[in-house]
Protein backbone atom coordinates (compact mmCIF):
# COMPACT_ATOMS: atom_id res chain seq x y z
CA MET A 1 7.88 -37.44 -11.04
CA ASP A 2 6.37 -38.36 -8.01
CA THR A 3 2.61 -38.80 -7.65
CA ILE A 4 0.74 -36.49 -4.82
CA THR A 5 -2.73 -37.58 -3.23
CA CYS A 6 -5.40 -35.06 -4.14
CA LYS A 7 -7.45 -34.10 -1.13
CA HIS A 8 -10.55 -33.93 -3.37
CA CYS A 9 -10.62 -36.99 -4.70
CA SER A 10 -8.02 -39.09 -2.98
CA ARG A 11 -6.04 -40.52 -5.93
CA ASN A 12 -2.36 -40.12 -6.35
CA VAL A 13 -1.86 -37.94 -9.56
CA ILE A 14 0.83 -36.12 -11.29
CA PRO A 15 -0.63 -32.52 -10.90
CA ARG A 16 -1.09 -30.69 -14.37
CA LEU A 17 0.80 -26.85 -13.61
CA TRP A 18 -0.98 -23.76 -14.72
CA HIS A 19 0.99 -20.39 -14.70
CA GLU A 20 -0.49 -17.35 -13.63
CA TYR A 21 1.32 -13.80 -14.76
CA SER A 22 1.11 -10.34 -13.10
CA ASN A 23 2.92 -7.16 -13.49
CA TYR A 24 3.23 -6.93 -9.84
CA CYS A 25 4.17 -10.36 -8.74
CA ASP A 26 6.32 -12.90 -9.66
CA ARG A 27 4.71 -15.66 -11.39
CA ALA A 28 2.07 -18.13 -9.49
CA THR A 29 1.63 -21.88 -10.36
CA GLN A 30 -1.41 -23.68 -9.72
CA HIS A 31 -0.78 -27.37 -9.20
CA ILE A 32 -4.42 -28.73 -10.47
CA CYS A 33 -5.47 -32.08 -10.09
CA PRO A 34 -6.08 -33.66 -13.96
CA LEU A 35 -8.90 -36.08 -13.04
CA CYS A 36 -11.14 -34.00 -10.61
CA GLY A 37 -9.93 -30.19 -11.92
CA GLU A 38 -9.34 -28.97 -8.17
CA ILE A 39 -6.69 -26.74 -7.53
CA MET A 40 -4.52 -28.96 -5.14
CA TYR A 41 -1.79 -26.10 -3.97
CA ILE A 42 -0.51 -22.93 -5.38
CA THR A 43 3.20 -22.08 -5.54
CA GLY A 44 5.29 -18.60 -6.07
CA GLY A 45 3.54 -15.34 -6.02
CA LYS A 46 5.55 -12.85 -4.04
CA LEU A 47 5.22 -9.52 -4.59
CA HIS A 48 7.95 -7.47 -6.46
CA PHE A 49 10.26 -4.87 -4.35
CA GLY A 50 8.71 -2.11 -6.36
CA SER A 51 4.96 -3.29 -5.24
CA LYS A 52 6.04 -3.64 -1.68
CA PHE A 53 7.90 -0.12 -1.28
CA LEU A 54 4.58 1.43 -3.07
CA LEU A 55 2.35 -0.48 -0.49
CA PHE A 56 4.98 0.65 2.15
CA ILE A 57 4.57 4.44 1.12
CA VAL A 58 0.67 4.36 0.44
CA GLY A 59 0.49 2.70 4.49
CA PHE A 60 2.88 5.14 5.79
CA MET A 61 0.94 8.08 4.16
CA LEU A 62 -2.48 6.69 5.73
CA PHE A 63 -1.12 6.40 9.09
CA MET A 64 0.45 10.16 8.92
CA THR A 65 -2.77 11.24 8.06
CA ALA A 66 -4.43 9.39 10.96
CA ILE A 67 -1.80 10.70 13.41
CA VAL A 68 -2.57 14.55 12.07
CA LEU A 69 -6.33 13.77 12.43
CA ILE A 70 -5.98 12.42 15.79
CA ARG A 71 -3.80 15.39 16.99
CA GLU A 72 -6.33 17.68 15.67
CA LYS A 73 -9.08 16.24 17.06
CA PHE A 74 -7.36 16.06 20.79
CA ASN A 75 -5.62 19.39 20.46
CA PRO A 76 -7.94 22.20 19.02
CA PRO A 77 -6.62 25.60 18.24
CA PRO A 78 -6.33 27.86 21.33
CA ALA A 79 -9.68 30.03 21.65
CA LYS A 80 -9.53 33.89 20.70
CA PRO A 81 -8.97 36.06 24.07
CA PRO A 82 -12.11 38.03 25.12
CA VAL A 83 -12.02 41.51 23.91
CA ALA A 84 -11.63 44.01 26.92
CA CYS A 85 -13.99 46.81 26.19
CA LYS A 86 -13.54 50.28 28.13
CA GLY A 87 -16.42 52.18 26.25
CA SER A 88 -20.08 51.78 25.87
CA ALA A 89 -21.96 48.75 24.89
CA ALA A 90 -22.59 49.77 21.21
CA GLN A 91 -18.69 50.39 21.00
CA CYS A 92 -18.23 46.92 23.05
CA LYS A 93 -20.70 44.94 20.52
CA ALA A 94 -18.94 46.55 17.57
CA ALA A 95 -15.28 45.66 18.97
CA VAL A 96 -16.50 41.65 19.18
CA LEU A 97 -18.24 41.84 15.82
CA LYS A 98 -14.84 43.28 14.37
CA GLN A 99 -12.63 40.38 15.97
CA LYS A 100 -15.07 37.56 14.41
């Protein structure tokens, strides 16, 4: 095996491997210095297709929600037209209250 220089203790070592498993990602492997115990580098750990698809769906839903909220903010519903009243003041007041 090839030796690698550890950035933490500056020695040439053969790294120890530590595997991490997850339901959402491929297996990630940490390459650990056997002398100082620091992580030298990590390989693997990419997301599965199902995890990427789920993240895309959630992101798309958040994006569409933001679009709808912005649209409602800048395009409020049209106001009701004023009531045209041809009767007495009491009749006009009653018509306005009925419209609300």
